[in-house]
Coordinates of C-alpha atoms in Angstrom, one line a residue:
M1 CA 99.6 83.6 94.8
T2 CA 99.3 82.4 98.3
I3 CA 101.1 80.0 100.6
P4 CA 99.6 78.9 103.9
S5 CA 101.4 80.0 106.9
P6 CA 103.1 77.7 109.4
Q7 CA 101.1 75.4 111.5
S8 CA 103.7 74.1 113.9
P9 CA 104.1 75.3 117.5
Q10 CA 107.6 75.3 119.0
N11 CA 106.4 73.5 122.0
P12 CA 103.6 71.1 120.9
A13 CA 103.0 69.6 124.2
S14 CA 101.9 72.9 125.7
Q15 CA 99.3 73.7 123.0
N16 CA 95.7 72.9 122.7
P17 CA 95.3 69.5 121.0
A18 CA 92.7 71.0 118.6
P19 CA 94.1 71.8 115.1
Q20 CA 95.8 75.1 115.2
S21 CA 96.2 77.5 112.3
S22 CA 98.3 80.6 112.3
G23 CA 97.8 83.6 110.1
S24 CA 97.1 81.8 106.8
Q25 CA 98.6 83.5 103.8
S26 CA 97.0 81.0 101.5
A27 CA 93.8 80.7 99.7
G28 CA 91.8 78.2 101.6
S29 CA 94.6 76.5 103.5
Q30 CA 93.7 74.3 106.4
P31 CA 95.6 73.0 109.4
T32 CA 96.8 69.6 108.4
G33 CA 100.0 67.5 108.4
P34 CA 102.2 66.5 111.3
W35 CA 103.3 70.0 112.0
S36 CA 99.7 71.4 112.3
A37 CA 98.8 70.8 116.0
G38 CA 98.7 68.5 118.9
P39 CA 101.5 66.5 120.6
Q40 CA 102.0 64.5 117.4
S41 CA 102.8 67.6 115.4
A42 CA 106.3 67.9 116.6
G43 CA 107.5 65.4 114.1
P44 CA 110.6 63.3 114.9
R45 CA 111.9 64.2 118.3
A46 CA 115.4 65.4 118.6
P47 CA 117.8 63.3 120.6
R48 CA 118.0 64.3 124.3
S49 CA 121.7 63.9 124.4
G50 CA 123.8 67.1 124.8
G51 CA 126.2 66.1 122.0
S52 CA 126.6 67.9 118.7
G53 CA 124.3 65.5 117.0
G54 CA 121.4 66.3 119.3
G55 CA 122.0 70.0 119.0
L56 CA 122.1 69.8 115.2
A57 CA 118.9 67.8 115.2
R58 CA 117.1 70.3 117.5
G59 CA 118.3 73.2 115.3
L60 CA 117.1 71.5 112.1
Q61 CA 113.7 70.8 113.7
R62 CA 113.4 74.4 114.8
V63 CA 114.0 75.9 111.4
T64 CA 111.8 73.4 109.6
A65 CA 108.9 72.9 112.0
S66 CA 107.8 76.5 112.1
A67 CA 108.4 80.0 110.7
L68 CA 110.4 81.9 113.3
G69 CA 109.9 85.4 114.4
P70 CA 106.1 85.7 113.7
Y71 CA 105.7 89.0 115.5
Q72 CA 108.8 90.5 114.0
S73 CA 107.9 89.6 110.5
A74 CA 104.4 90.9 111.0
V75 CA 105.7 94.3 112.2
V76 CA 108.1 94.4 109.2
R77 CA 105.1 93.7 106.9
I78 CA 102.9 96.4 108.5
G79 CA 105.7 98.9 108.7
F80 CA 106.9 98.8 105.0
A81 CA 103.4 98.5 103.6
A82 CA 102.3 101.5 105.7
T83 CA 105.4 103.5 104.7
Y84 CA 104.8 103.1 101.0
L85 CA 101.1 103.5 101.3
F86 CA 101.5 106.9 103.0
F87 CA 104.1 107.9 100.5
L88 CA 101.8 107.2 97.6
L89 CA 99.0 109.0 99.3
R90 CA 101.1 112.1 100.0
E91 CA 102.3 112.2 96.4
L92 CA 98.8 111.5 95.0
P93 CA 98.3 115.1 93.8
H94 CA 101.8 115.1 92.2
R95 CA 101.9 111.6 90.8
H96 CA 101.9 112.7 87.1
E97 CA 104.9 115.0 87.6
L98 CA 106.8 112.4 89.6
Y99 CA 106.1 109.1 87.9
G100 CA 103.5 109.7 85.2
P101 CA 103.2 111.2 81.7
D102 CA 104.1 114.8 82.9
S103 CA 107.4 113.7 84.6
P104 CA 110.6 115.6 83.5
W105 CA 112.1 112.1 83.3
H106 CA 109.7 111.3 80.5
W107 CA 108.7 107.8 79.3
D108 CA 111.3 107.6 76.5
L109 CA 114.2 108.3 78.8
A110 CA 112.8 105.8 81.3
R111 CA 112.5 103.2 78.6
Q112 CA 116.1 103.7 77.5
L113 CA 117.3 103.4 81.1
T114 CA 115.4 100.2 81.9
E115 CA 116.5 98.6 78.6
G116 CA 120.1 99.5 79.5
N117 CA 120.1 98.3 83.1
R118 CA 117.5 95.5 82.5
A119 CA 115.2 96.9 85.3
F120 CA 111.6 95.8 85.6
S121 CA 108.6 98.2 85.4
V122 CA 105.1 97.4 84.2
L123 CA 104.8 101.2 83.5
M124 CA 107.1 100.6 80.6
W125 CA 104.6 98.4 78.8
T126 CA 102.8 101.5 77.5
D127 CA 102.8 105.2 78.0
S128 CA 99.0 105.4 78.3
T129 CA 97.8 107.6 81.1
V130 CA 95.0 105.1 81.9
W131 CA 97.6 102.4 82.4
F132 CA 99.6 104.6 84.7
E133 CA 96.5 105.4 86.8
A134 CA 95.6 101.7 87.0
V135 CA 99.1 100.7 88.1
Y136 CA 99.3 103.5 90.7
A137 CA 95.9 102.6 92.1
L138 CA 96.7 98.9 92.2
T139 CA 99.9 99.6 94.1
L140 CA 98.0 101.7 96.6
L141 CA 95.4 99.0 97.1
S142 CA 98.0 96.2 97.4
A143 CA 99.9 98.2 100.0
A144 CA 96.7 98.7 102.1
A145 CA 95.8 95.1 101.8
L146 CA 99.3 93.9 102.8
M147 CA 99.3 96.2 105.8
L148 CA 96.0 94.6 106.9
G149 CA 97.2 91.1 106.1
W150 CA 94.4 90.3 103.6
R151 CA 95.4 87.5 101.2
T152 CA 98.9 88.3 102.2
R153 CA 100.8 86.1 99.7
T154 CA 99.0 87.5 96.7
M155 CA 99.2 91.1 98.0
S156 CA 102.9 90.8 98.7
V157 CA 103.6 89.9 95.1
L158 CA 101.4 92.7 93.8
F159 CA 103.1 95.1 96.3
M160 CA 106.5 94.0 95.0
V161 CA 105.5 94.5 91.4
G162 CA 104.0 97.9 92.2
V163 CA 107.1 99.1 94.1
L164 CA 109.5 98.0 91.5
S165 CA 107.4 99.5 88.7
V166 CA 106.9 102.9 90.3
Q167 CA 110.5 103.3 91.5
N168 CA 112.1 102.1 88.3
R169 CA 110.0 104.5 86.3
S170 CA 111.7 107.5 87.9
I171 CA 114.8 106.4 89.8
F172 CA 115.7 109.9 90.9
M173 CA 112.7 110.2 93.2
G174 CA 113.2 109.2 96.8
D175 CA 115.1 110.1 99.9
G176 CA 117.1 106.9 100.6
G177 CA 114.2 105.1 102.2
D178 CA 113.0 104.0 98.8
N179 CA 116.1 101.7 98.4
V180 CA 115.2 99.9 101.7
V181 CA 111.5 99.6 100.6
H182 CA 112.7 98.3 97.2
L183 CA 114.7 95.5 98.9
M184 CA 112.2 94.6 101.6
A185 CA 109.3 94.4 99.0
I186 CA 111.3 91.6 97.4
Y187 CA 112.0 89.8 100.6
L188 CA 108.5 89.9 101.9
V189 CA 107.2 87.6 99.2
L190 CA 109.3 84.8 100.6
T191 CA 108.2 85.3 104.2
R192 CA 105.1 84.0 106.1
C193 CA 104.5 87.4 107.6
A194 CA 100.7 87.1 108.3
Q195 CA 100.9 84.5 111.1
V196 CA 99.7 87.2 113.6
W197 CA 98.0 90.6 113.4
S198 CA 96.4 90.0 110.1
L199 CA 93.0 89.3 108.5
D200 CA 94.4 86.0 107.3
A201 CA 95.1 85.0 110.9
R202 CA 91.4 85.6 111.7
R203 CA 90.3 83.6 108.8
A204 CA 92.6 80.7 109.8
A205 CA 91.3 81.0 113.4
R206 CA 87.7 80.5 112.1
N207 CA 88.7 77.4 110.2
A208 CA 90.5 76.1 113.3
R209 CA 87.4 76.5 115.4
R210 CA 85.3 74.8 112.7
A211 CA 87.9 71.9 112.7
A212 CA 87.6 71.7 116.5
E213 CA 83.9 71.4 116.1
G214 CA 84.2 68.7 113.5
L215 CA 83.1 70.9 110.6
P216 CA 85.0 71.3 107.3
P217 CA 86.8 74.5 106.6
L218 CA 85.0 77.2 104.6
R219 CA 85.5 76.7 100.9
D220 CA 87.8 79.3 99.5
I221 CA 86.8 81.1 96.3
V222 CA 88.7 84.4 96.5
G223 CA 92.1 82.7 96.3
P224 CA 91.6 81.1 92.8
V225 CA 89.8 84.2 91.6
L226 CA 92.9 86.2 92.5
W227 CA 95.6 84.0 91.1
A228 CA 93.8 82.7 88.0
P229 CA 93.8 86.0 86.1
L230 CA 97.2 86.8 87.4
G231 CA 98.4 83.7 85.7
Y232 CA 97.0 84.9 82.4
V233 CA 98.8 88.2 82.9
L234 CA 102.1 86.4 83.7
V235 CA 101.9 84.2 80.6
T236 CA 101.2 87.3 78.4
A237 CA 104.0 89.3 80.0
T238 CA 106.5 86.4 79.6
A239 CA 105.6 85.9 76.0
M240 CA 106.0 89.6 75.2
G241 CA 109.2 90.0 77.1
G242 CA 107.8 92.5 79.6
L243 CA 109.4 91.1 82.8
G244 CA 112.7 92.8 82.4
G245 CA 116.0 91.6 81.3
T246 CA 117.1 89.8 84.5
P247 CA 116.3 86.1 84.7
W248 CA 115.6 86.0 88.5
L249 CA 112.4 88.0 88.5
P250 CA 110.4 85.9 85.9
A251 CA 111.7 82.8 87.7
L252 CA 110.5 84.1 91.1
L253 CA 107.1 85.1 89.7
W254 CA 106.5 81.7 88.0
I255 CA 107.6 79.8 91.2
L256 CA 105.2 81.9 93.3
W257 CA 102.3 81.4 90.9
L258 CA 102.9 77.7 90.5
S259 CA 103.2 77.3 94.2
A260 CA 99.8 78.8 94.6
V261 CA 98.3 76.2 92.3
V262 CA 100.0 73.4 94.1
W263 CA 99.0 74.6 97.5
W264 CA 95.4 75.0 96.5
A265 CA 95.3 71.5 94.9
V266 CA 97.0 69.8 97.8
D267 CA 94.9 71.5 100.5
R268 CA 91.8 70.5 98.7
Y269 CA 92.6 66.9 97.6
L270 CA 95.5 65.8 99.8
P271 CA 95.2 67.8 103.0
R272 CA 96.8 65.2 105.3
S273 CA 99.4 63.8 103.0
E274 CA 103.2 63.8 103.5
F275 CA 103.5 66.0 100.4
R276 CA 101.5 68.7 102.3
T277 CA 103.9 68.4 105.2
L278 CA 106.9 68.7 102.8
L279 CA 105.4 71.9 101.3
D280 CA 105.1 73.3 104.8
V281 CA 108.7 72.5 105.6
L282 CA 110.0 74.2 102.4
A283 CA 107.9 77.3 103.1
N284 CA 109.3 77.4 106.7
L285 CA 112.9 77.1 105.4
A286 CA 112.3 79.9 102.9
H287 CA 110.8 82.2 105.6
N288 CA 113.6 81.6 108.1
A289 CA 116.3 82.0 105.5
T290 CA 114.7 85.3 104.3
L291 CA 114.4 86.5 107.9
A292 CA 118.1 85.9 108.4
V293 CA 118.8 87.9 105.2
I294 CA 116.7 90.8 106.4
M295 CA 118.7 90.9 109.6
A296 CA 122.0 90.8 107.7
E297 CA 120.7 93.5 105.4
V298 CA 119.9 95.8 108.4
C299 CA 123.3 95.2 109.9
L300 CA 125.0 95.8 106.6
I301 CA 123.2 99.1 106.2
Y302 CA 124.3 100.4 109.6
A303 CA 127.8 99.0 109.3
T304 CA 128.5 100.6 105.9
A305 CA 126.9 103.9 106.9
G306 CA 128.9 104.1 110.1
W307 CA 132.2 103.2 108.5
Y308 CA 131.8 105.6 105.7
K309 CA 131.0 108.4 108.2
I310 CA 134.2 107.7 110.0
Q311 CA 136.1 108.5 106.9
G312 CA 134.6 111.9 106.5
S313 CA 136.4 114.9 108.0
R314 CA 133.2 116.6 109.2
W315 CA 132.2 113.5 111.1
Q316 CA 135.7 113.3 112.6
D317 CA 135.6 116.8 113.9
G318 CA 132.0 116.5 115.2
T319 CA 130.4 119.2 113.0
A320 CA 128.6 117.0 110.4
L321 CA 125.1 117.6 111.8
Y322 CA 125.5 121.4 111.8
Y323 CA 125.4 121.6 108.0
P324 CA 122.0 119.9 107.2
L325 CA 120.5 121.9 110.1
N326 CA 121.3 125.1 108.2
L327 CA 120.0 124.0 104.8
D328 CA 116.6 125.2 103.9
Y329 CA 115.8 121.9 102.2
F330 CA 116.3 120.0 105.4
T331 CA 114.7 122.4 107.9
P332 CA 110.9 121.9 108.1
W333 CA 111.1 123.6 111.5
P334 CA 113.6 126.4 111.1
A335 CA 113.3 127.7 114.7
L336 CA 113.9 124.2 116.2
S337 CA 116.9 123.6 113.8
D338 CA 118.4 127.0 114.8
I339 CA 118.1 126.2 118.5
L340 CA 119.8 122.8 118.1
G341 CA 122.4 124.1 115.6
A342 CA 123.4 127.0 118.0
S343 CA 124.7 124.5 120.6
G344 CA 128.1 123.3 119.6
L345 CA 128.1 120.6 122.4
M346 CA 124.8 119.2 121.3
V347 CA 125.9 119.0 117.6
M348 CA 129.1 117.3 118.6
V349 CA 127.3 114.8 120.9
L350 CA 124.7 113.9 118.2
T351 CA 127.3 113.6 115.5
Y352 CA 129.6 111.3 117.4
G353 CA 126.7 109.4 118.9
T354 CA 125.3 108.6 115.5
V355 CA 128.6 107.2 114.3
I356 CA 129.1 105.1 117.5
V357 CA 125.7 103.6 117.4
Q358 CA 125.8 102.7 113.8
V359 CA 129.2 101.1 114.0
A360 CA 128.6 99.3 117.2
F361 CA 125.1 97.9 116.6
P362 CA 126.1 94.8 114.5
F363 CA 128.5 93.8 117.2
T364 CA 125.9 93.9 120.0
L365 CA 123.3 91.4 118.5
F366 CA 124.3 88.5 120.7
N367 CA 124.1 90.6 123.9
R368 CA 120.3 91.1 124.2
R369 CA 120.3 93.9 126.7
V370 CA 122.9 96.1 124.9
K371 CA 121.2 95.4 121.6
N372 CA 117.8 96.5 122.9
V373 CA 119.3 99.7 124.3
L374 CA 121.0 100.6 121.0
L375 CA 117.8 99.6 119.2
V376 CA 115.8 102.2 121.2
V377 CA 118.5 104.8 120.5
M378 CA 118.4 104.1 116.8
I379 CA 114.6 104.3 116.7
C380 CA 114.8 107.7 118.5
E381 CA 117.5 108.8 116.1
H382 CA 115.3 108.1 113.1
A383 CA 112.4 109.8 114.7
G384 CA 114.6 112.8 115.2
I385 CA 115.6 112.7 111.5
A386 CA 112.0 112.7 110.5
L387 CA 111.3 115.7 112.7
L388 CA 114.4 117.8 112.3
L389 CA 115.4 117.0 108.7
G390 CA 111.9 116.4 107.1
L391 CA 112.6 112.9 106.0
P392 CA 109.6 111.0 107.4
F393 CA 109.4 108.1 104.9
F394 CA 113.1 107.4 105.2
S395 CA 112.7 107.3 108.9
M396 CA 109.6 105.1 108.7
A397 CA 111.4 102.6 106.4
M398 CA 114.4 102.4 108.7
I399 CA 112.3 101.9 111.9
A400 CA 110.3 99.2 110.1
A401 CA 113.6 97.5 109.2
D402 CA 114.8 97.9 112.8
A403 CA 111.7 96.1 114.0
V404 CA 113.1 92.8 113.0
F405 CA 115.2 92.9 116.1
L406 CA 112.5 94.0 118.6
P407 CA 112.0 91.6 121.5
T408 CA 109.1 89.2 121.2
A409 CA 107.9 89.9 124.7
F410 CA 107.6 93.6 124.0
L411 CA 105.7 93.0 120.7
V412 CA 103.3 90.7 122.5
W413 CA 102.7 93.3 125.2
L414 CA 102.2 96.0 122.6
G415 CA 99.7 93.8 120.7
T416 CA 97.8 93.2 123.9
R417 CA 97.6 96.9 124.7
A418 CA 96.4 97.6 121.2
T419 CA 93.7 94.9 121.5
L420 CA 92.5 96.2 124.8
G421 CA 92.4 99.8 123.5
R422 CA 90.4 98.7 120.4
R423 CA 87.9 96.8 122.6
R424 CA 87.4 99.8 124.8
L425 CA 86.9 102.1 121.9
L426 CA 84.4 99.8 120.3
A427 CA 82.6 99.3 123.6
R428 CA 82.0 103.1 123.8
L429 CA 80.3 103.2 120.4
P430 CA 76.5 103.9 120.6
G431 CA 74.4 100.8 120.1
R432 CA 77.2 98.4 120.9
S433 CA 75.9 95.3 122.6
R434 CA 77.1 94.4 126.1
A435 CA 77.8 91.1 127.7
P436 CA 75.5 90.7 130.7
G437 CA 78.2 89.7 133.1
K438 CA 80.9 92.2 132.3
P439 CA 80.3 95.9 131.7
G440 CA 81.7 97.3 128.5
A441 CA 82.5 93.9 126.9
P442 CA 81.3 93.5 123.3
T443 CA 79.6 90.2 122.5
R444 CA 80.0 87.8 119.6
A445 CA 77.2 86.8 117.3
D446 CA 76.4 83.8 119.5
G447 CA 76.0 85.9 122.6
R448 CA 79.2 85.0 124.3
S449 CA 81.6 87.6 125.6
A450 CA 84.5 88.5 123.3
D451 CA 86.8 88.8 126.3
G452 CA 86.8 85.0 126.9
P453 CA 90.0 83.0 126.5
A454 CA 91.4 82.6 123.1
R455 CA 90.6 79.3 121.5
D456 CA 93.1 79.6 118.7
G457 CA 96.8 80.2 118.7
H458 CA 96.9 83.1 116.3
G459 CA 94.5 85.9 115.3
G460 CA 90.9 86.1 116.5
T461 CA 90.0 88.4 119.3
E462 CA 92.9 87.4 121.5
E463 CA 96.6 87.9 121.0
P464 CA 98.4 84.7 119.9
R465 CA 100.2 82.9 122.6
L466 CA 104.0 82.6 122.6
Q467 CA 105.3 79.3 121.4
G468 CA 108.5 77.6 122.3
G469 CA 109.3 79.9 125.2
G470 CA 109.9 82.9 122.9
G471 CA 108.3 82.5 119.5
G472 CA 111.1 84.5 117.9
H473 CA 114.5 84.2 116.4
T474 CA 117.4 84.0 118.9
L475 CA 118.5 87.4 117.8
V476 CA 115.2 89.0 118.1
G477 CA 113.8 87.4 121.3

């Protein structure tokens, strides 16, 4: 179930007039329509007047012409997929006791609970061990594929199904981070989170180069192969009542599957039609609205956590951190916990600092500098929780959620450093071909240096260029 990612630059006049394609999340999407590239892709120009009508038109154009925050949504995708992938890998030896047939919360109890709260879990379709192993393996593979950005739209749906199924099977397993992963797995299916830093972006870049050379895009076969059997499974599950008791999940799955069929048909038969442009606009609106919901969710998490802490007497007298540091369950490094817990001043500073940062963060979003400082403090706080209290997956989930507010310029710089590091590592491998004019530069199949300027806006060997002077949401830039 795949939806192509946005094609529209924020500042069309500054882009290469060749058709551009960002990280495609679709099966065989191609850059078409008035929002795809070139000066004509900006659609109707907003009025230049400074009145409210001009501002409204510009804002409407901004949220419909492109999916905002491409780097932030990519980091959120990678972060949550990696968090759950590492969690499933760590629990691989104990999966039967946690979620499988040997769990103390056995299958009959789980079935009674899911029937009572109308939760969804494909593990409740049968108590077969083979079925459990298949679902666990599929969840692992979908998390890995989502992290890499391969067929992102389909993998995001499979990832959501896997997360809901495993967590609803044994709801008492988790450390708090599982609730955040649960929510974000649902949100990710509505975002265009593979515009950059994904295998989909590389595939879209190849199609963009072919379009610039006057060649047709590569014919997609993998997309229909993925969503055709999933349609059969969806029909069967709907007929047998296996999609839970809530109406929103079956409706969401059917909308996503039908959209995959529509996208594939339009891209193949009506690639430059107005209907194709309309689909792009709807997908951009869904992405931008979901990104705003993710931001609000993060703010709500911190606000409620901070205000509840204020009401606790241990947080008020500055001793709350002392108690988990002296519990065996939360002390993976007893010597380090003893050193920190022995300092009353340090315990008080960290206790009050935690409350202040969590309560203040939602109020600092419109002051970029203060927001960035608190963001660094919160990321360090979660890293400390992972180290001192032994809650690595909770910390990974919260850091991934915080990433939605990271500055675009920092993420672009980070991506550039990672790309240069990867190239240097590959250049040192034995037998790696070298470009004749530049030592240590790997060459492409056509003999040109891979360090040349990027020809596409997203993916490929170069980092995507910023669009519209920032490329991110006003709260995340």
